[in-house]
């Protein structure tokens, strides 16, 4: 499986969403396996792995640590 990820520059959890309807992503089991691996990595190793700045590596580290199932309107947003 090949995955292309384009992280958001910012995630807005403050603004009310226009709808309460949402779907669950496909491949959640595979996503959880990947996240469990990423959660074990340091911010510095994520920066190197993703070829990104240390500040983005730190941001992605924090996002990885916060990632959990099930998704709902409190911990995830519609695309």
Coordinates of C-alpha atoms in Angstrom, one line a residue:
X1 CA 0.0 0.0 0.0
X2 CA 1.3 3.4 -0.9
X3 CA 0.1 6.5 1.0
X4 CA 0.5 10.1 0.2
X5 CA -0.1 12.4 3.1
X6 CA -0.4 16.2 2.9
X7 CA -0.6 17.5 6.4
X8 CA -2.8 20.6 7.0
X9 CA -1.0 23.8 7.9
X10 CA -3.6 24.4 10.6
X11 CA -6.5 22.5 12.1
X12 CA -9.5 24.6 13.3
X13 CA -11.3 22.9 16.1
X14 CA -12.8 26.2 17.3
X15 CA -15.2 27.1 14.5
X16 CA -18.6 25.3 14.6
X17 CA -19.0 22.9 11.8
X18 CA -21.8 23.6 9.3
X19 CA -23.2 20.1 9.6
X20 CA -23.3 17.3 12.2
X21 CA -23.1 14.6 9.5
X22 CA -19.8 12.9 8.7
X23 CA -18.5 9.6 7.4
X24 CA -15.7 7.4 8.7
X25 CA -12.6 7.0 6.6
X26 CA -11.8 3.9 4.7
X27 CA -8.8 1.8 5.9
X28 CA -9.1 2.8 9.6
X29 CA -7.5 -0.4 10.8
X30 CA -4.5 0.3 8.5
X31 CA -4.4 3.9 9.6
X32 CA -4.4 2.9 13.2
X33 CA -1.4 0.5 12.6
X34 CA 0.5 3.3 10.9
X35 CA -0.3 5.8 13.7
X36 CA 0.8 3.3 16.4
X37 CA 4.2 3.1 14.6
X38 CA 4.4 6.9 14.2
X39 CA 3.5 7.5 17.9
X40 CA 6.7 5.7 18.9
X41 CA 8.9 8.1 16.9
X42 CA 10.4 11.3 18.3
X43 CA 9.7 14.7 16.8
X44 CA 13.3 14.8 15.5
X45 CA 13.0 11.4 13.8
X46 CA 9.7 12.4 12.2
X47 CA 11.4 15.5 10.9
X48 CA 14.1 13.4 9.3
X49 CA 11.6 10.7 8.0
X50 CA 9.3 13.3 6.4
X51 CA 12.1 15.7 5.3
X52 CA 10.5 18.6 7.1
X53 CA 11.6 21.3 9.6
X54 CA 12.0 20.5 13.2
X55 CA 9.0 22.8 14.1
X56 CA 6.8 20.9 11.7
X57 CA 8.2 17.6 13.0
X58 CA 7.2 18.7 16.5
X59 CA 3.7 19.7 15.3
X60 CA 3.2 16.3 13.6
X61 CA 4.5 14.5 16.7
X62 CA 1.9 16.3 18.8
X63 CA -0.8 15.5 16.2
X64 CA 0.2 11.8 16.1
X65 CA 0.1 11.6 19.9
X66 CA -3.4 13.1 19.9
X67 CA -4.7 10.8 17.2
X68 CA -7.2 8.2 18.4
X69 CA -10.3 6.3 17.4
X70 CA -13.3 6.6 17.3
X71 CA -13.4 9.8 15.3
X72 CA -16.1 12.3 16.3
X73 CA -16.7 16.0 15.9
X74 CA -14.6 16.7 19.0
X75 CA -11.4 15.1 17.8
X76 CA -11.7 15.2 13.9
X77 CA -13.1 17.4 11.2
X78 CA -14.7 16.7 7.8
X79 CA -12.4 17.2 4.8

